[in-house]
PDB file of C-alpha atoms in Angstrom:
ATOM      1  CA  MET A 184    -102.961  75.228 -58.820  1.00 47.00           C
ATOM      2  CA  ALA A 185    -102.766  72.260 -56.457  1.00 47.00           C
ATOM      3  CA  SER A 186    -105.972  70.927 -55.036  1.00 46.00           C
ATOM      4  CA  THR A 187    -106.460  70.377 -51.328  1.00 47.00           C
ATOM      5  CA  SER A 188    -106.169  66.628 -51.791  1.00 46.00           C
ATOM      6  CA  ASP A 189    -102.763  67.073 -53.497  1.00 47.00           C
ATOM      7  CA  THR A 190    -101.277  68.879 -50.493  1.00 46.00           C
ATOM      8  CA  THR A 191    -102.717  66.412 -48.016  1.00 47.00           C
ATOM      9  CA  SER A 192    -101.374  63.430 -49.909  1.00 49.00           C
ATOM     10  CA  SER A 193     -97.802  64.793 -49.864  1.00 50.00           C
ATOM     11  CA  ALA A 194     -97.819  65.294 -46.075  1.00 56.00           C
ATOM     12  CA  PRO A 195     -98.078  61.560 -45.282  1.00 59.00           C
ATOM     13  CA  CYS A 196     -95.146  60.887 -47.645  1.00 56.00           C
ATOM     14  CA  THR A 197     -93.024  63.422 -45.782  1.00 57.00           C
ATOM     15  CA  ASP A 198     -94.076  61.920 -42.448  1.00 60.00           C
ATOM     16  CA  GLN A 199     -93.254  58.413 -43.696  1.00 58.00           C
ATOM     17  CA  LEU A 200     -89.792  59.563 -44.784  1.00 56.00           C
ATOM     18  CA  LYS A 201     -89.168  61.178 -41.383  1.00 62.00           C
ATOM     19  CA  ASP A 202     -90.389  58.018 -39.630  1.00 68.00           C
ATOM     20  CA  LYS A 203     -88.063  55.873 -41.751  1.00 69.00           C
ATOM     21  CA  GLN A 204     -85.089  58.121 -40.967  1.00 70.00           C
ATOM     22  CA  ALA A 205     -85.965  58.132 -37.266  1.00 72.00           C
ATOM     23  CA  TRP A 206     -86.237  54.337 -37.281  1.00 74.00           C
ATOM     24  CA  ARG A 207     -82.723  54.016 -38.718  1.00 81.00           C
ATOM     25  CA  ARG A 208     -81.442  55.732 -35.576  1.00 86.00           C
ATOM     26  CA  ASN A 209     -83.115  53.073 -33.458  1.00 89.00           C
ATOM     27  CA  VAL A 210     -81.203  50.138 -34.940  1.00 89.00           C
ATOM     28  CA  TRP A 211     -77.416  49.781 -35.178  1.00 92.00           C
ATOM     29  CA  LYS A 212     -76.333  48.635 -38.656  1.00 92.00           C
ATOM     30  CA  GLN A 213     -72.855  48.141 -40.105  1.00 93.00           C
ATOM     31  CA  ASP A 214     -73.923  49.688 -43.446  1.00 94.00           C
ATOM     32  CA  THR A 215     -75.158  52.819 -41.695  1.00 92.00           C
ATOM     33  CA  VAL A 216     -71.912  53.159 -39.747  1.00 94.00           C
ATOM     34  CA  ALA A 217     -69.806  52.715 -42.904  1.00 95.00           C
ATOM     35  CA  HIS A 218     -71.896  55.346 -44.707  1.00 94.00           C
ATOM     36  CA  LEU A 219     -71.547  57.813 -41.814  1.00 93.00           C
ATOM     37  CA  LEU A 220     -67.784  57.295 -41.535  1.00 94.00           C
ATOM     38  CA  ASN A 221     -67.328  57.851 -45.281  1.00 94.00           C
ATOM     39  CA  LYS A 222     -69.612  60.878 -45.244  1.00 91.00           C
ATOM     40  CA  ASP A 223     -67.746  63.042 -42.742  1.00 89.00           C
ATOM     41  CA  ASN A 224     -64.280  62.862 -41.148  1.00 92.00           C
ATOM     42  CA  THR A 225     -64.965  65.455 -38.453  1.00 93.00           C
ATOM     43  CA  ILE A 226     -63.807  64.230 -35.052  1.00 94.00           C
ATOM     44  CA  VAL A 227     -65.051  65.446 -31.673  1.00 94.00           C
ATOM     45  CA  GLU A 228     -63.574  64.699 -28.285  1.00 95.00           C
ATOM     46  CA  LEU A 229     -65.606  63.452 -25.337  1.00 95.00           C
ATOM     47  CA  LYS A 230     -64.351  63.704 -21.773  1.00 95.00           C
ATOM     48  CA  SER A 231     -65.493  61.474 -18.902  1.00 94.00           C
ATOM     49  CA  LYS A 232     -66.836  63.095 -15.746  1.00 93.00           C
ATOM     50  CA  GLU A 233     -64.061  62.079 -13.316  1.00 93.00           C
ATOM     51  CA  LYS A 234     -62.474  65.064 -11.585  1.00 91.00           C
ATOM     52  CA  LYS A 235     -58.955  63.686 -11.004  1.00 91.00           C
ATOM     53  CA  THR A 236     -58.115  61.724 -14.123  1.00 93.00           C
ATOM     54  CA  PRO A 237     -60.841  62.108 -16.730  1.00 94.00           C
ATOM     55  CA  GLU A 238     -60.464  60.134 -19.911  1.00 95.00           C
ATOM     56  CA  ILE A 239     -60.679  61.835 -23.306  1.00 96.00           C
ATOM     57  CA  ARG A 240     -61.821  59.808 -26.301  1.00 96.00           C
ATOM     58  CA  ARG A 241     -62.227  60.766 -29.944  1.00 96.00           C
ATOM     59  CA  VAL A 242     -65.278  59.868 -32.038  1.00 96.00           C
ATOM     60  CA  HIS A 243     -66.595  60.678 -35.506  1.00 96.00           C
ATOM     61  CA  LYS A 244     -69.101  63.502 -35.155  1.00 94.00           C
ATOM     62  CA  ALA A 245     -71.483  62.084 -37.802  1.00 94.00           C
ATOM     63  CA  LEU A 246     -71.639  58.718 -36.035  1.00 95.00           C
ATOM     64  CA  LEU A 247     -72.168  60.228 -32.590  1.00 95.00           C
ATOM     65  CA  CYS A 248     -74.831  62.639 -33.841  1.00 94.00           C
ATOM     66  CA  PHE A 249     -76.702  59.968 -35.800  1.00 94.00           C
ATOM     67  CA  TYR A 250     -77.214  57.659 -32.832  1.00 94.00           C
ATOM     68  CA  SER A 251     -77.418  60.355 -30.136  1.00 93.00           C
ATOM     69  CA  PRO A 252     -80.172  62.914 -30.827  1.00 91.00           C
ATOM     70  CA  TYR A 253     -78.828  64.853 -27.828  1.00 92.00           C
ATOM     71  CA  HIS A 254     -75.439  65.341 -29.498  1.00 92.00           C
ATOM     72  CA  ASP A 255     -77.113  65.972 -32.853  1.00 92.00           C
ATOM     73  CA  ARG A 256     -78.988  68.952 -31.412  1.00 91.00           C
ATOM     74  CA  LEU A 257     -75.922  70.091 -29.467  1.00 91.00           C
ATOM     75  CA  LEU A 258     -73.374  69.878 -32.295  1.00 92.00           C
ATOM     76  CA  ASN A 259     -75.600  70.649 -35.291  1.00 91.00           C
ATOM     77  CA  GLY A 260     -78.104  72.994 -33.685  1.00 87.00           C
ATOM     78  CA  GLU A 261     -77.951  76.594 -32.620  1.00 86.00           C
ATOM     79  CA  PHE A 262     -75.911  76.029 -29.477  1.00 83.00           C
ATOM     80  CA  ALA A 263     -72.404  77.500 -29.322  1.00 80.00           C
ATOM     81  CA  GLU A 264     -70.945  74.024 -29.960  1.00 80.00           C
ATOM     82  CA  GLY A 265     -73.019  73.746 -33.139  1.00 77.00           C
ATOM     83  CA  LEU A 266     -72.201  77.179 -34.505  1.00 81.00           C
ATOM     84  CA  ALA A 267     -68.435  76.689 -34.204  1.00 81.00           C
ATOM     85  CA  ALA A 268     -66.411  73.519 -33.794  1.00 78.00           C
ATOM     86  CA  PRO A 269     -65.769  72.845 -30.094  1.00 80.00           C
ATOM     87  CA  THR A 270     -62.229  73.725 -29.042  1.00 82.00           C
ATOM     88  CA  LYS A 271     -62.403  71.688 -25.825  1.00 89.00           C
ATOM     89  CA  PRO A 272     -63.601  68.131 -25.236  1.00 90.00           C
ATOM     90  CA  LEU A 273     -67.303  67.816 -24.437  1.00 90.00           C
ATOM     91  CA  VAL A 274     -67.768  66.613 -20.859  1.00 92.00           C
ATOM     92  CA  ILE A 275     -70.300  63.808 -20.661  1.00 90.00           C
ATOM     93  CA  ASN A 276     -72.288  62.666 -17.652  1.00 90.00           C
ATOM     94  CA  ALA A 277     -70.586  59.270 -17.441  1.00 91.00           C
ATOM     95  CA  GLY A 278     -67.414  57.707 -16.153  1.00 91.00           C
ATOM     96  CA  ALA A 279     -64.543  56.462 -18.298  1.00 92.00           C
ATOM     97  CA  SER A 280     -65.779  52.861 -18.408  1.00 91.00           C
ATOM     98  CA  VAL A 281     -69.240  53.888 -19.644  1.00 93.00           C
ATOM     99  CA  LEU A 282     -67.682  56.235 -22.211  1.00 94.00           C
ATOM    100  CA  LYS A 283     -65.534  53.378 -23.505  1.00 93.00           C
ATOM    101  CA  LEU A 284     -68.594  51.089 -23.739  1.00 93.00           C
ATOM    102  CA  LEU A 285     -70.529  53.774 -25.636  1.00 94.00           C
ATOM    103  CA  LEU A 286     -67.778  54.300 -28.194  1.00 95.00           C
ATOM    104  CA  THR A 287     -67.178  50.578 -28.630  1.00 94.00           C
ATOM    105  CA  TRP A 288     -70.893  50.141 -29.277  1.00 94.00           C
ATOM    106  CA  LEU A 289     -70.992  53.060 -31.749  1.00 95.00           C
ATOM    107  CA  TYR A 290     -68.298  51.482 -33.925  1.00 96.00           C
ATOM    108  CA  THR A 291     -69.093  47.770 -33.484  1.00 94.00           C
ATOM    109  CA  GLY A 292     -72.735  47.511 -32.440  1.00 93.00           C
ATOM    110  CA  GLN A 293     -71.671  45.318 -29.509  1.00 91.00           C
ATOM    111  CA  VAL A 294     -72.278  45.985 -25.832  1.00 90.00           C
ATOM    112  CA  ASN A 295     -68.792  44.813 -24.971  1.00 82.00           C
ATOM    113  CA  MET A 296     -69.465  43.429 -21.509  1.00 79.00           C
ATOM    114  CA  GLY A 297     -68.749  39.779 -20.892  1.00 72.00           C
ATOM    115  CA  LEU A 298     -71.596  37.985 -19.186  1.00 66.00           C
ATOM    116  CA  PRO A 299     -71.277  37.585 -15.412  1.00 62.00           C
ATOM    117  CA  ILE A 300     -70.170  34.249 -14.006  1.00 65.00           C
ATOM    118  CA  GLU A 301     -72.747  32.532 -11.828  1.00 63.00           C
ATOM    119  CA  GLY A 302     -71.506  32.073  -8.278  1.00 62.00           C
ATOM    120  CA  ASN A 303     -69.262  35.173  -8.345  1.00 59.00           C
ATOM    121  CA  ASN A 304     -71.574  37.589  -6.512  1.00 60.00           C
ATOM    122  CA  ASP A 305     -69.182  40.557  -6.654  1.00 62.00           C
ATOM    123  CA  GLY A 306     -68.761  40.117 -10.406  1.00 69.00           C
ATOM    124  CA  VAL A 307     -72.509  39.771 -10.891  1.00 72.00           C
ATOM    125  CA  GLU A 308     -73.177  42.935  -8.890  1.00 74.00           C
ATOM    126  CA  GLN A 309     -70.545  44.902 -10.809  1.00 78.00           C
ATOM    127  CA  TRP A 310     -71.895  43.618 -14.128  1.00 78.00           C
ATOM    128  CA  HIS A 311     -75.411  44.751 -13.252  1.00 77.00           C
ATOM    129  CA  ILE A 312     -74.193  48.125 -11.989  1.00 83.00           C
ATOM    130  CA  GLY A 313     -72.212  48.695 -15.199  1.00 85.00           C
ATOM    131  CA  THR A 314     -75.158  47.626 -17.346  1.00 86.00           C
ATOM    132  CA  ALA A 315     -77.524  49.933 -15.458  1.00 87.00           C
ATOM    133  CA  LYS A 316     -75.137  52.894 -15.717  1.00 90.00           C
ATOM    134  CA  LEU A 317     -74.764  52.355 -19.461  1.00 92.00           C
ATOM    135  CA  TYR A 318     -78.546  52.105 -19.886  1.00 93.00           C
ATOM    136  CA  ILE A 319     -79.154  55.298 -17.896  1.00 93.00           C
ATOM    137  CA  PHE A 320     -76.533  57.116 -19.966  1.00 93.00           C
ATOM    138  CA  ALA A 321     -78.122  55.848 -23.209  1.00 94.00           C
ATOM    139  CA  ASP A 322     -81.460  57.125 -21.909  1.00 94.00           C
ATOM    140  CA  GLU A 323     -79.953  60.572 -21.242  1.00 93.00           C
ATOM    141  CA  LEU A 324     -78.685  60.661 -24.845  1.00 93.00           C
ATOM    142  CA  ASN A 325     -82.022  59.349 -26.147  1.00 92.00           C
ATOM    143  CA  CYS A 326     -79.981  56.628 -27.867  1.00 94.00           C
ATOM    144  CA  VAL A 327     -82.710  54.047 -28.469  1.00 94.00           C
ATOM    145  CA  ALA A 328     -80.479  51.698 -30.483  1.00 94.00           C
ATOM    146  CA  LEU A 329     -78.035  51.401 -27.568  1.00 95.00           C
ATOM    147  CA  GLN A 330     -80.884  50.906 -25.101  1.00 94.00           C
ATOM    148  CA  ARG A 331     -82.180  48.056 -27.249  1.00 93.00           C
ATOM    149  CA  SER A 332     -78.716  46.470 -27.385  1.00 93.00           C
ATOM    150  CA  ILE A 333     -78.400  46.697 -23.605  1.00 92.00           C
ATOM    151  CA  MET A 334     -81.803  45.101 -23.052  1.00 90.00           C
ATOM    152  CA  SER A 335     -80.824  42.282 -25.418  1.00 88.00           C
ATOM    153  CA  LYS A 336     -77.658  41.778 -23.350  1.00 85.00           C
ATOM    154  CA  LEU A 337     -79.738  41.616 -20.151  1.00 82.00           C
ATOM    155  CA  VAL A 338     -82.019  38.987 -21.677  1.00 80.00           C
ATOM    156  CA  GLU A 339     -78.955  37.051 -22.858  1.00 78.00           C
ATOM    157  CA  SER A 340     -77.518  37.138 -19.321  1.00 74.00           C
ATOM    158  CA  CYS A 341     -80.802  35.826 -17.963  1.00 70.00           C
ATOM    159  CA  LYS A 342     -80.754  32.915 -20.408  1.00 69.00           C
ATOM    160  CA  THR A 343     -77.148  31.932 -19.685  1.00 65.00           C
ATOM    161  CA  THR A 344     -77.198  32.570 -15.933  1.00 62.00           C
ATOM    162  CA  PRO A 345     -80.755  31.786 -14.784  1.00 54.00           C
ATOM    163  CA  SER A 346     -80.174  32.745 -11.159  1.00 52.00           C
ATOM    164  CA  LEU A 347     -79.437  36.368 -12.084  1.00 49.00           C
ATOM    165  CA  VAL A 348     -82.292  38.729 -11.334  1.00 50.00           C
ATOM    166  CA  GLY A 349     -82.042  42.046 -13.155  1.00 50.00           C
ATOM    167  CA  PHE A 350     -84.307  43.816 -10.663  1.00 52.00           C
ATOM    168  CA  ASP A 351     -81.552  43.700  -8.033  1.00 54.00           C
ATOM    169  CA  THR A 352     -79.634  46.109 -10.253  1.00 51.00           C
ATOM    170  CA  ILE A 353     -81.856  48.964  -9.122  1.00 51.00           C
ATOM    171  CA  GLY A 354     -80.941  48.554  -5.460  1.00 55.00           C
ATOM    172  CA  LEU A 355     -77.261  48.120  -6.278  1.00 51.00           C
ATOM    173  CA  LEU A 356     -77.242  51.253  -8.385  1.00 52.00           C
ATOM    174  CA  ARG A 357     -78.998  53.256  -5.688  1.00 52.00           C
ATOM    175  CA  ARG A 358     -76.377  52.210  -3.149  1.00 50.00           C
ATOM    176  CA  GLU A 359     -73.523  53.206  -5.443  1.00 49.00           C
ATOM    177  CA  GLU A 360     -74.819  56.607  -6.507  1.00 49.00           C
ATOM    178  CA  ASP A 361     -78.174  58.271  -6.104  1.00 49.00           C
ATOM    179  CA  ASP A 362     -79.001  59.372  -9.652  1.00 48.00           C
ATOM    180  CA  GLY A 363     -82.644  60.086  -8.883  1.00 50.00           C
ATOM    181  CA  ARG A 364     -85.759  58.013  -8.401  1.00 48.00           C
ATOM    182  CA  MET A 365     -87.257  58.637 -11.850  1.00 49.00           C
ATOM    183  CA  ARG A 366     -84.344  57.112 -13.780  1.00 54.00           C
ATOM    184  CA  ASP A 367     -84.306  54.106 -11.460  1.00 51.00           C
ATOM    185  CA  GLU A 368     -88.015  53.542 -11.978  1.00 52.00           C
ATOM    186  CA  LYS A 369     -87.713  53.897 -15.768  1.00 55.00           C
ATOM    187  CA  HIS A 370     -84.923  51.307 -15.836  1.00 57.00           C
ATOM    188  CA  LYS A 371     -86.969  48.982 -13.625  1.00 53.00           C
ATOM    189  CA  ILE A 372     -89.932  49.218 -16.021  1.00 52.00           C
ATOM    190  CA  ASP A 373     -87.692  48.593 -19.031  1.00 58.00           C
ATOM    191  CA  VAL A 374     -86.180  45.543 -17.329  1.00 56.00           C
ATOM    192  CA  LEU A 375     -89.646  44.230 -16.500  1.00 51.00           C
ATOM    193  CA  GLN A 376     -90.771  44.660 -20.105  1.00 50.00           C
ATOM    194  CA  ALA A 377     -87.742  42.814 -21.452  1.00 53.00           C
ATOM    195  CA  GLN A 378     -87.734  40.053 -18.847  1.00 50.00           C
ATOM    196  CA  VAL A 379     -88.096  36.558 -20.200  1.00 45.00           C
ATOM    197  CA  PRO A 380     -88.904  33.530 -18.069  1.00 45.00           C
ATOM    198  CA  CYS A 381     -85.617  32.268 -16.646  1.00 45.00           C
TER     199      CYS A 381
END
């Protein structure tokens, strides 16, 4: 018969294992991606939200589910999509450009957005809008590793183009599409926390 202390000592080990597994989701690693791609060949299709000409992209289910807890619950849980393989592409709440950035990041670990060029205000605005949209989408998916990569890219842009102010992104995003005050405020706080002296 196990003593009370035996059962309590095994609980922290289980919690530590869960914490370690959860942490792996929060950091993109080439080894993890290679392991996931070798583990399962199942492909799912994602469809961008555009009405006229949506873009459909294919992605390895294991990779998507590992870094996106939202898709993990959707495709491996008790939802209809998890009980049987989806027959139609899954529509995501993002445009084609954000979908492409997400998939590029999943496979390479890179937020594939060139840094804006100082002096080109239109390019700077578009860069910040794209970065904010990608961050908001990563937040919807609860994809912490992507959020961290995006924040690193923002800091990098601040270092290379000191006149860029990330806080302007919030106003630009609000003008382009009103996605709700709470998401804007969360992004603003995250930008403030990551801001380095420029």
